[in-house]
Amino acid sequence: MNLSDDSARDRLIYELGNMFTAHLGLEELIPLVISKCREVMDAGGVSVLLLDEERNELYFPYVSEDDPEVARRLIGLRIPAGAGVAGAVLRSGQAEKVDAAQSDCRFYSGVDRKTGVTTRSLLAAPLLTGEARLGVIEAVNPRGGGAFTNADLALLERLALSVGIAIQNARRFGEVKASAEQLQVQIGALRRDLARRDRFAEIIAVSPAMVEVFRLMEGAAFSSIPVLIEGETGTGKELVARGIHRASSRADAPFVAVNCAALPEALLESELFGHRRGAFTGATDDQPGLFRAAKGGVILLDEIGEMPLAMQAKLLRVVQENEVTPIGDTKSSKVDVRVISATNRDLKAALAARAFRQDLYYRLAAFPIRLPPLRERLEDIPFLAVRFLKLASERHHKTLHGFDASAIDLLSHADWVGNVRELQNEIERLVALAADGQTITADHLSPELRLAGVSGGDTAATRAALSPGGEDHASASPSQASSERNTRAATSLQHARAAFEARFISQVLGEHGGNVSHAAVALCVSRVALQKKMKRYRLR
């Protein structure tokens, strides 16, 4: 139907105006408008082409066509912003009617090749809002043959004004909504951050191994390249990442941490990159994702070695291109985020086993930092223990008068398989059990720690030594035992335990002909731990 009188066209503009006021979402509004426009103009197709300023391209997000296959081919098609009649209209800001498109020197034939449709006649009007040029609205091929009329062109121009304003308003509304959603995610991340902060108030270290870590942290803080923090569980990888963030130029922007091992692959992708409403069951609202929530700041990908290979490929694109594509969306968004990764796995071994992508590894490991386990920084243990005791005492509302020498000695020579986290848990436990006003002694420590401190194994001699009045029946004669009881009466418990440990280790070494490896197996300790004790007791 081709309306010929002005009153009928005015009624159409009025109806379309009501549509604009009734809808805010472009996804519902624009398809409805162009479908109505195609019906009124009796056109074969009407399309909205929007300008992608970053790529300087026009693309077809909204299409109404007689042939659904043609519409499918147009969606996602991109053309240079300066190409064709659409490009000329966008530049000039003036609507045009072209009666013989194939004869126009500006005509861009690439769209016809893609769709298989021959464009005969077309109308094009710019979508303008003030100084902004958003794109073009086009109508092609009147159904009855021939060409469009000047009245058709005037109608499309009036329609373009309303469409342009609607698109601009919807974009602003979308920006406000996205900003609110981003703020909501940031608030959630900050709340999680505050919940974790009381585990460590600061990095405490004096050991040479940690001095080197501090040096690397300073270098990382003054750079923007990705950082990979490697270390055993409980060594403080997230603490180091936060330290780098606080010392960097991004300190005022968000720090967002996500545990890649804690979420299944589908949820991890949505958590990181976001999703559009309706992208999957339960997706009732648009979500920006943590990458966009961390805008201008840092995202920590903890346990990156546990990320599935399929997700690694998607993350690689984000790291390479600095853009994310939410699930259910076709348009990517630029992000300004620094990526810090952390892992307790040997990623080089994972590379060899094809469990981790080589290209992603070299992207993430541009600045590697290895955190030493606690057994390699024994000098730090007394300082950490005192700090954890203070924090735990405050939480439990107790006044405790520090550690005595026996407790510090045992803490300083334990293996700490769980590293700093295990040490903190040990202090938390003993504070809960200690009475207000006490000094922490070796007897407050867990039985496992005391057993390990005496011999490294659960032997009958060890249990006897830890029991009240226990004696060394394994290696002492009655006269020696009597002498040792007198000695123990005159020496501290700490010295007695040390003496027993030295004798016990010496005895086991003798039984194995001085072979350290065999003795370590018999004592149920590592070879390194045994060598340290031998050095301590001057047994070599």
Coordinates of C-alpha atoms in Angstrom, one line a residue:
M1 CA 0.0 0.0 0.0
N2 CA 1.5 3.3 -1.1
L3 CA -0.2 6.3 0.7
S4 CA -0.7 9.3 -1.6
D5 CA -2.4 11.9 0.6
D6 CA -0.6 13.9 3.3
S7 CA -3.2 13.2 6.0
A8 CA -2.8 9.5 5.7
R9 CA 1.0 9.9 6.0
D10 CA 0.6 12.2 9.0
R11 CA -1.6 9.6 10.7
L12 CA 1.3 7.1 10.1
I13 CA 3.8 9.4 11.7
Y14 CA 1.4 9.9 14.7
E15 CA 1.1 6.1 15.1
L16 CA 4.8 5.7 14.9
G17 CA 5.3 8.4 17.5
N18 CA 3.1 6.5 19.9
M19 CA 5.2 3.4 19.3
F20 CA 8.4 5.4 20.2
T21 CA 6.9 6.7 23.5
A22 CA 5.6 3.2 24.4
H23 CA 9.0 1.4 24.0
L24 CA 12.4 2.0 25.4
G25 CA 14.2 -1.1 24.1
L26 CA 15.5 -0.9 20.6
E27 CA 15.2 -4.6 20.1
E28 CA 11.4 -4.3 20.2
L29 CA 10.9 -0.8 18.9
I30 CA 13.0 -0.6 15.7
P31 CA 11.8 -3.9 14.1
L32 CA 8.2 -2.8 14.7
V33 CA 8.8 0.6 13.1
I34 CA 10.6 -0.6 10.0
S35 CA 8.1 -3.3 9.5
K36 CA 5.3 -0.7 9.5
C37 CA 7.3 1.5 7.3
R38 CA 7.8 -1.3 4.7
E39 CA 4.1 -2.0 4.7
V40 CA 3.1 1.6 4.2
M41 CA 5.7 2.2 1.4
D42 CA 4.9 -1.1 -0.2
A43 CA 8.7 -1.7 -0.3
G44 CA 10.6 -5.0 -0.8
G45 CA 12.8 -4.2 2.2
V46 CA 13.6 -1.6 4.8
S47 CA 16.8 -1.6 6.8
V48 CA 18.6 0.4 9.5
L49 CA 22.4 0.7 9.1
L50 CA 24.2 1.8 12.2
L51 CA 27.7 3.3 12.3
D52 CA 30.4 1.4 14.2
E53 CA 32.8 4.3 14.9
E54 CA 35.6 2.1 16.2
R55 CA 35.8 0.1 12.9
N56 CA 34.4 2.9 10.7
E57 CA 31.9 0.5 9.3
L58 CA 28.1 0.4 8.7
Y59 CA 26.3 -2.8 9.8
F60 CA 22.7 -4.1 9.6
P61 CA 21.2 -4.7 13.1
Y62 CA 17.6 -4.2 12.0
V63 CA 16.1 -5.6 8.7
S64 CA 12.6 -6.1 7.5
E65 CA 12.5 -8.0 4.2
D66 CA 9.9 -9.9 2.1
D67 CA 12.4 -12.9 1.9
P68 CA 13.5 -14.1 5.4
E69 CA 16.7 -15.6 3.8
V70 CA 17.7 -12.1 2.5
A71 CA 17.1 -10.7 6.0
R72 CA 19.3 -13.5 7.5
R73 CA 22.1 -12.7 5.0
L74 CA 22.0 -8.9 5.8
I75 CA 22.2 -9.4 9.5
G76 CA 25.8 -9.2 10.5
L77 CA 26.9 -7.9 7.1
R78 CA 29.3 -4.9 7.3
I79 CA 30.4 -2.4 4.7
P80 CA 32.9 0.5 4.8
A81 CA 31.3 3.6 6.3
G82 CA 32.1 5.6 3.2
A83 CA 30.8 3.1 0.6
G84 CA 27.7 3.3 -1.5
V85 CA 24.7 5.6 -1.4
A86 CA 24.3 5.0 2.3
G87 CA 27.9 6.2 2.9
A88 CA 27.3 9.3 0.8
V89 CA 24.1 10.1 2.7
L90 CA 25.8 9.6 6.0
R91 CA 28.6 12.1 5.0
S92 CA 26.3 14.7 3.6
G93 CA 23.5 14.5 6.1
Q94 CA 21.0 14.8 3.3
A95 CA 18.4 12.2 2.2
E96 CA 18.4 10.9 -1.3
K97 CA 16.1 9.1 -3.8
V98 CA 17.9 6.9 -6.4
D99 CA 15.6 5.7 -9.2
A100 CA 18.2 3.5 -11.0
A101 CA 20.6 2.2 -8.4
Q102 CA 22.7 0.1 -10.8
S103 CA 23.5 3.1 -12.9
D104 CA 24.6 5.3 -10.0
C105 CA 28.5 5.4 -9.8
R106 CA 28.3 5.4 -5.9
F107 CA 26.3 2.2 -5.8
Y108 CA 27.9 -0.5 -3.6
S109 CA 27.3 -3.9 -5.3
G110 CA 28.7 -6.0 -2.4
V111 CA 25.3 -6.1 -0.7
D112 CA 23.5 -7.4 -3.8
R113 CA 26.2 -10.1 -4.2
K114 CA 25.7 -11.1 -0.6
T115 CA 21.9 -11.3 -0.7
G116 CA 21.3 -12.3 -4.3
V117 CA 18.8 -9.4 -4.7
T118 CA 19.1 -6.8 -7.5
T119 CA 18.6 -3.3 -6.1
R120 CA 16.6 -1.2 -8.6
S121 CA 15.3 1.8 -6.7
L122 CA 16.2 3.0 -3.2
L123 CA 15.7 5.7 -0.6
A124 CA 18.2 6.6 2.1
A125 CA 17.9 9.1 4.9
P126 CA 20.5 9.9 7.6
L127 CA 19.9 9.2 11.3
L128 CA 21.0 12.4 13.0
T129 CA 20.8 13.8 16.5
G130 CA 22.4 17.2 16.8
E131 CA 26.0 16.8 15.7
A132 CA 26.0 13.0 15.9
R133 CA 25.5 10.8 12.8
L134 CA 24.3 7.4 14.0
G135 CA 23.7 5.7 10.6
V136 CA 21.2 5.5 7.8
I137 CA 17.7 4.1 7.2
E138 CA 17.1 2.6 3.7
A139 CA 14.1 1.4 1.7
V140 CA 14.6 -0.6 -1.5
N141 CA 12.5 -1.9 -4.5
P142 CA 8.9 -0.9 -4.5
R143 CA 6.8 -4.0 -4.9
G144 CA 4.9 -2.8 -7.9
G145 CA 8.1 -2.0 -9.9
G146 CA 9.1 1.5 -10.9
A147 CA 10.6 4.0 -8.4
F148 CA 9.8 5.5 -5.1
T149 CA 8.0 8.9 -5.0
N150 CA 9.1 12.2 -3.5
A151 CA 6.3 11.7 -0.9
D152 CA 8.0 8.4 0.0
L153 CA 11.3 10.2 0.5
A154 CA 9.6 12.9 2.7
L155 CA 8.0 10.2 4.8
L156 CA 11.4 8.4 5.3
E157 CA 13.1 11.7 6.2
R158 CA 10.4 12.4 8.9
L159 CA 10.7 8.8 10.1
A160 CA 14.5 9.0 10.3
L161 CA 14.3 12.0 12.7
S162 CA 12.2 9.9 15.1
V163 CA 14.3 6.8 14.7
G164 CA 17.5 8.7 15.3
I165 CA 16.2 10.3 18.5
A166 CA 14.9 6.9 19.7
I167 CA 18.3 5.2 19.1
Q168 CA 20.1 8.0 20.9
N169 CA 17.7 7.9 23.9
A170 CA 17.9 4.1 24.0
R171 CA 21.7 4.2 24.0
R172 CA 21.7 6.7 26.8
F173 CA 19.2 4.6 28.7
G174 CA 21.4 1.5 28.1
E175 CA 24.5 3.3 29.2
V176 CA 22.8 4.4 32.5
K177 CA 21.5 0.8 33.0
A178 CA 24.9 -0.7 32.2
S179 CA 26.6 1.8 34.6
A180 CA 24.2 0.8 37.4
E181 CA 24.7 -2.9 36.7
Q182 CA 28.5 -2.4 36.7
L183 CA 28.3 -0.5 40.0
Q184 CA 26.2 -3.3 41.4
V185 CA 28.8 -5.9 40.4
Q186 CA 31.6 -3.7 41.8
I187 CA 29.9 -3.3 45.1
G188 CA 29.5 -7.1 45.3
A189 CA 33.2 -7.5 44.5
L190 CA 34.1 -5.0 47.1
R191 CA 32.0 -6.7 49.7
R192 CA 33.8 -10.0 48.9
D193 CA 37.1 -8.2 49.1
L194 CA 36.3 -6.8 52.6
A195 CA 35.3 -10.3 53.7
R196 CA 38.7 -11.7 52.6
R197 CA 40.9 -8.8 53.8
D198 CA 41.0 -9.8 57.5
R199 CA 43.1 -12.9 56.5
F200 CA 46.1 -10.7 55.9
A201 CA 46.5 -7.0 56.8
E202 CA 49.9 -6.7 55.1
I203 CA 52.7 -8.8 53.7
I204 CA 55.1 -9.7 56.5
A205 CA 58.6 -10.9 55.4
V206 CA 62.3 -10.4 56.1
S207 CA 63.7 -13.4 54.3
P208 CA 65.9 -13.0 51.2
A209 CA 63.4 -15.0 49.1
M210 CA 60.6 -12.5 49.9
V211 CA 62.9 -9.5 49.4
E212 CA 63.2 -10.7 45.8
V213 CA 59.4 -11.0 45.6
F214 CA 59.0 -7.4 46.8
R215 CA 61.5 -6.2 44.1
L216 CA 59.4 -8.0 41.4
M217 CA 56.2 -6.5 42.8
E218 CA 57.6 -3.0 42.6
G219 CA 58.5 -3.6 39.0
A220 CA 55.1 -5.1 38.2
A221 CA 53.3 -2.1 39.8
F222 CA 55.0 0.3 37.4
S223 CA 54.0 -1.7 34.4
S224 CA 50.7 -2.6 32.8
I225 CA 51.7 -6.0 31.3
P226 CA 50.0 -9.2 32.5
V227 CA 51.4 -10.8 35.6
L228 CA 51.5 -14.5 36.4
I229 CA 51.9 -15.4 40.1
E230 CA 53.0 -19.0 40.7
G231 CA 53.2 -20.7 44.1
E232 CA 51.9 -23.5 46.2
T233 CA 48.5 -23.3 47.9
G234 CA 48.5 -20.9 50.8
T235 CA 51.6 -18.9 49.9
G236 CA 49.7 -15.6 49.5
K237 CA 49.2 -15.2 45.8
E238 CA 46.1 -13.1 46.0
L239 CA 47.8 -10.9 48.7
V240 CA 50.7 -10.2 46.3
A241 CA 48.2 -9.4 43.4
R242 CA 46.4 -6.9 45.7
G243 CA 49.8 -5.4 46.7
I244 CA 50.7 -4.9 43.0
H245 CA 47.3 -3.3 42.4
R246 CA 47.5 -0.9 45.4
A247 CA 51.0 0.3 44.3
S248 CA 50.0 0.8 40.7
S249 CA 48.4 3.7 38.8
R250 CA 45.1 1.7 38.8
A251 CA 44.9 1.7 42.6
D252 CA 41.7 3.9 42.6
A253 CA 39.9 1.5 40.2
P254 CA 38.3 -1.9 41.1
F255 CA 40.2 -5.0 42.0
V256 CA 38.1 -8.0 41.1
A257 CA 39.1 -11.6 41.9
V258 CA 37.5 -14.7 40.5
N259 CA 38.4 -18.3 41.2
C260 CA 38.4 -20.1 37.9
A261 CA 38.3 -23.5 39.6
A262 CA 35.1 -22.7 41.6
L263 CA 32.7 -22.4 38.7
P264 CA 31.7 -24.8 35.9
E265 CA 32.7 -23.6 32.4
A266 CA 29.2 -22.2 31.3
L267 CA 28.9 -20.2 34.5
L268 CA 32.5 -19.0 34.3
E269 CA 32.0 -17.6 30.8
S270 CA 28.9 -15.7 32.0
E271 CA 30.7 -14.5 35.1
L272 CA 33.7 -13.2 33.2
F273 CA 32.2 -11.8 30.0
G274 CA 28.5 -11.2 30.9
H275 CA 25.4 -12.2 29.1
R276 CA 22.3 -10.8 27.4
R277 CA 18.8 -11.3 28.7
G278 CA 17.4 -14.5 27.3
A279 CA 20.8 -15.9 26.3
F280 CA 20.1 -19.0 28.4
T281 CA 17.6 -20.4 30.8
G282 CA 17.5 -18.1 33.9
A283 CA 19.1 -15.1 32.2
T284 CA 16.4 -12.7 33.1
D285 CA 18.5 -9.5 32.9
D286 CA 21.6 -8.3 31.1
Q287 CA 24.8 -8.8 33.1
P288 CA 28.0 -6.9 32.2
G289 CA 30.4 -9.5 33.6
L290 CA 33.5 -9.0 35.8
F291 CA 35.8 -7.8 33.0
R292 CA 33.5 -4.8 32.4
A293 CA 32.9 -4.4 36.1
A294 CA 36.7 -4.1 36.6
K295 CA 36.9 -1.2 34.1
G296 CA 40.2 0.7 34.5
G297 CA 41.4 -1.7 37.2
V298 CA 42.6 -5.3 37.7
I299 CA 41.0 -8.7 37.4
L300 CA 42.7 -11.6 39.2
L301 CA 42.1 -14.9 37.5
D302 CA 43.0 -17.2 40.4
E303 CA 43.6 -20.9 39.7
I304 CA 44.0 -20.1 36.0
G305 CA 45.5 -23.6 35.5
E306 CA 42.1 -25.2 36.2
M307 CA 40.4 -23.3 33.3
P308 CA 39.0 -25.6 30.6
L309 CA 40.6 -25.5 27.2
A310 CA 37.5 -24.1 25.5
M311 CA 37.4 -21.2 27.9
Q312 CA 41.1 -20.6 27.5
A313 CA 40.5 -19.9 23.8
K314 CA 37.9 -17.3 24.6
L315 CA 40.1 -15.7 27.2
L316 CA 42.9 -15.5 24.7
R317 CA 40.8 -13.4 22.5
V318 CA 40.0 -11.1 25.3
V319 CA 43.6 -10.7 26.3
Q320 CA 44.7 -10.1 22.7
E321 CA 42.0 -7.8 21.5
N322 CA 41.0 -6.1 24.8
E323 CA 37.3 -6.7 24.1
V324 CA 34.6 -9.0 25.4
T325 CA 31.5 -10.5 23.8
P326 CA 28.7 -11.3 26.3
I327 CA 26.9 -14.6 25.8
G328 CA 24.0 -14.1 23.5
D329 CA 25.4 -10.9 22.0
T330 CA 27.0 -10.4 18.5
K331 CA 28.7 -7.1 19.3
S332 CA 31.9 -7.0 21.3
S333 CA 32.8 -4.2 23.8
K334 CA 36.3 -2.8 24.4
V335 CA 37.6 -3.2 28.0
D336 CA 40.5 -1.5 29.8
V337 CA 41.5 -4.1 32.4
R338 CA 44.8 -5.4 33.6
V339 CA 45.0 -9.2 33.9
I340 CA 46.8 -10.8 36.8
S341 CA 46.7 -14.6 36.9
A342 CA 47.6 -17.0 39.8
T343 CA 48.2 -20.7 39.8
N344 CA 49.5 -23.5 42.1
R345 CA 50.0 -25.8 39.1
D346 CA 53.2 -26.1 37.0
L347 CA 51.9 -24.5 33.9
K348 CA 54.9 -25.5 31.9
A349 CA 54.2 -29.1 32.6
A350 CA 50.6 -28.5 31.7
L351 CA 51.8 -27.1 28.3
A352 CA 53.7 -30.3 27.7
A353 CA 50.6 -32.3 28.5
R354 CA 48.5 -30.1 26.2
A355 CA 46.3 -29.2 29.2
F356 CA 47.1 -25.5 28.8
R357 CA 47.3 -23.4 25.6
Q358 CA 50.8 -22.3 24.8
D359 CA 49.7 -19.0 23.2
L360 CA 47.6 -18.1 26.3
Y361 CA 50.5 -19.0 28.6
Y362 CA 52.9 -16.6 26.9
R363 CA 50.3 -13.9 27.0
L364 CA 49.6 -14.3 30.7
A365 CA 53.2 -15.0 31.8
A366 CA 54.7 -11.8 30.4
F367 CA 55.8 -10.9 34.0
P368 CA 56.1 -14.1 36.1
I369 CA 56.5 -13.9 39.9
R370 CA 57.2 -17.1 41.9
L371 CA 56.2 -17.1 45.6
P372 CA 58.5 -19.3 47.8
P373 CA 56.8 -21.9 50.1
L374 CA 57.1 -21.2 53.8
R375 CA 59.7 -23.8 54.3
E376 CA 62.0 -21.7 52.1
R377 CA 61.5 -18.6 54.3
L378 CA 61.7 -19.9 57.8
E379 CA 63.0 -16.5 59.0
D380 CA 59.6 -15.1 58.5
I381 CA 57.7 -17.5 60.7
P382 CA 58.2 -15.8 64.0
F383 CA 57.0 -12.5 62.6
L384 CA 54.0 -14.1 60.9
A385 CA 53.1 -16.0 64.0
V386 CA 53.2 -12.8 66.2
R387 CA 51.0 -11.0 63.7
F388 CA 48.5 -13.8 63.4
L389 CA 48.4 -14.1 67.2
K390 CA 47.5 -10.4 67.5
L391 CA 44.8 -10.6 64.9
A392 CA 43.3 -13.8 66.2
S393 CA 43.4 -12.5 69.8
E394 CA 41.4 -9.4 68.8
R395 CA 38.8 -11.5 67.1
H396 CA 38.5 -13.8 70.1
H397 CA 38.6 -10.8 72.5
K398 CA 41.5 -12.3 74.4
T399 CA 44.8 -10.9 75.8
L400 CA 47.6 -13.3 75.2
H401 CA 51.3 -12.5 76.1
G402 CA 53.0 -13.8 73.0
F403 CA 55.0 -17.1 72.5
D404 CA 57.6 -18.7 74.6
A405 CA 60.8 -20.0 73.1
S406 CA 59.6 -23.6 72.9
A407 CA 56.5 -22.7 70.8
I408 CA 58.5 -20.4 68.5
D409 CA 61.1 -23.2 68.0
L410 CA 58.5 -25.7 67.0
L411 CA 56.7 -23.3 64.7
S412 CA 60.0 -22.3 63.0
H413 CA 61.0 -25.9 62.2
A414 CA 57.7 -27.4 61.0
D415 CA 57.3 -28.3 57.3
W416 CA 54.1 -26.3 56.8
V417 CA 52.8 -28.2 53.8
G418 CA 49.8 -25.7 53.7
N419 CA 52.3 -22.8 53.9
V420 CA 51.2 -19.4 55.4
R421 CA 47.5 -20.5 55.4
E422 CA 48.3 -23.5 57.5
L423 CA 50.3 -21.4 59.9
Q424 CA 47.5 -19.0 60.3
N425 CA 45.0 -21.8 60.9
E426 CA 47.3 -23.2 63.6
I427 CA 47.5 -19.9 65.4
E428 CA 43.7 -19.4 65.1
R429 CA 43.2 -22.8 66.7
L430 CA 45.5 -22.3 69.6
V431 CA 44.0 -18.8 70.4
A432 CA 40.6 -20.4 70.5
L433 CA 41.9 -22.9 73.1
A434 CA 44.1 -20.7 75.1
A435 CA 42.9 -19.0 78.3
D436 CA 42.9 -15.3 78.6
G437 CA 46.2 -13.9 79.9
Q438 CA 48.3 -16.9 79.0
T439 CA 51.6 -17.1 77.2
I440 CA 51.6 -19.5 74.3
T441 CA 53.8 -22.6 74.9
A442 CA 54.5 -25.7 72.9
D443 CA 51.7 -27.4 74.8
H444 CA 49.2 -25.2 73.1
L445 CA 50.2 -26.4 69.7
S446 CA 48.3 -29.1 67.8
P447 CA 49.4 -32.7 68.6
E448 CA 50.4 -33.2 65.0
L449 CA 52.7 -30.3 65.1
R450 CA 54.3 -31.4 68.3
L451 CA 54.8 -34.9 67.0
A452 CA 56.4 -33.6 63.8
G453 CA 58.6 -31.3 65.9
V454 CA 60.0 -34.2 68.0
S455 CA 60.7 -36.8 65.4
G456 CA 58.8 -36.5 62.2
G457 CA 57.1 -39.9 62.8
D458 CA 54.4 -41.4 65.0
T459 CA 56.5 -43.9 66.9
A460 CA 56.0 -45.3 70.3
A461 CA 59.2 -43.5 71.5
T462 CA 57.7 -40.2 70.2
R463 CA 54.4 -40.7 72.0
A464 CA 56.2 -41.6 75.2
A465 CA 58.3 -38.5 74.9
L466 CA 55.3 -36.3 74.6
S467 CA 53.3 -38.0 77.4
P468 CA 53.7 -36.5 80.9
G469 CA 56.8 -37.9 82.5
G470 CA 57.7 -39.8 79.3
E471 CA 61.1 -41.3 79.1
D472 CA 63.4 -42.3 76.3
H473 CA 63.2 -46.1 76.6
A474 CA 64.4 -46.6 73.0
S475 CA 68.0 -45.6 73.5
A476 CA 68.8 -45.2 77.2
S477 CA 70.0 -47.7 79.8
P478 CA 68.5 -47.5 83.4
S479 CA 71.5 -45.6 84.6
Q480 CA 71.4 -43.3 81.6
A481 CA 67.7 -42.8 82.1
S482 CA 68.2 -41.9 85.7
S483 CA 70.9 -39.4 84.8
E484 CA 68.7 -37.9 82.1
R485 CA 65.8 -37.5 84.5
N486 CA 68.1 -35.5 86.7
T487 CA 69.2 -33.5 83.7
R488 CA 65.6 -32.9 82.5
A489 CA 64.8 -31.7 86.0
A490 CA 67.5 -29.0 85.6
T491 CA 66.9 -28.1 82.0
S492 CA 63.9 -26.7 80.1
L493 CA 61.4 -28.7 78.3
Q494 CA 62.6 -27.3 75.0
H495 CA 66.2 -28.5 75.6
A496 CA 64.9 -32.0 76.6
R497 CA 62.9 -32.3 73.5
A498 CA 65.8 -31.2 71.3
A499 CA 68.1 -33.6 73.0
F500 CA 65.7 -36.5 72.5
E501 CA 65.3 -35.6 68.8
A502 CA 69.1 -35.4 68.3
R503 CA 69.6 -38.8 69.9
F504 CA 66.7 -40.4 68.0
I505 CA 67.9 -39.1 64.6
S506 CA 71.5 -40.2 65.4
Q507 CA 70.2 -43.7 66.3
V508 CA 68.2 -44.0 63.0
L509 CA 71.1 -42.8 61.0
G510 CA 73.3 -45.4 62.6
E511 CA 70.8 -48.1 61.8
H512 CA 71.0 -47.1 58.1
G513 CA 74.7 -46.8 57.9
G514 CA 74.6 -43.0 57.6
N515 CA 72.4 -43.0 54.5
V516 CA 70.3 -39.8 54.8
S517 CA 67.7 -40.9 52.2
H518 CA 67.0 -44.2 53.9
A519 CA 66.9 -42.6 57.3
A520 CA 64.5 -39.9 56.1
V521 CA 62.1 -42.7 54.9
A522 CA 62.3 -44.4 58.2
L523 CA 61.6 -41.1 60.1
C524 CA 58.7 -40.2 57.7
V525 CA 60.2 -36.8 56.9
S526 CA 61.6 -35.4 53.7
R527 CA 65.3 -35.6 52.9
V528 CA 65.6 -31.8 53.0
A529 CA 63.9 -31.7 56.4
L530 CA 66.2 -34.3 57.8
Q531 CA 69.3 -32.5 56.5
K532 CA 68.2 -29.3 58.2
K533 CA 67.8 -31.1 61.5
M534 CA 71.2 -32.8 61.1
K535 CA 72.7 -29.4 60.5
R536 CA 70.9 -27.9 63.5
Y537 CA 72.1 -30.7 65.8
R538 CA 75.5 -30.9 64.2
L539 CA 75.1 -34.5 63.2
R540 CA 77.3 -34.2 60.1

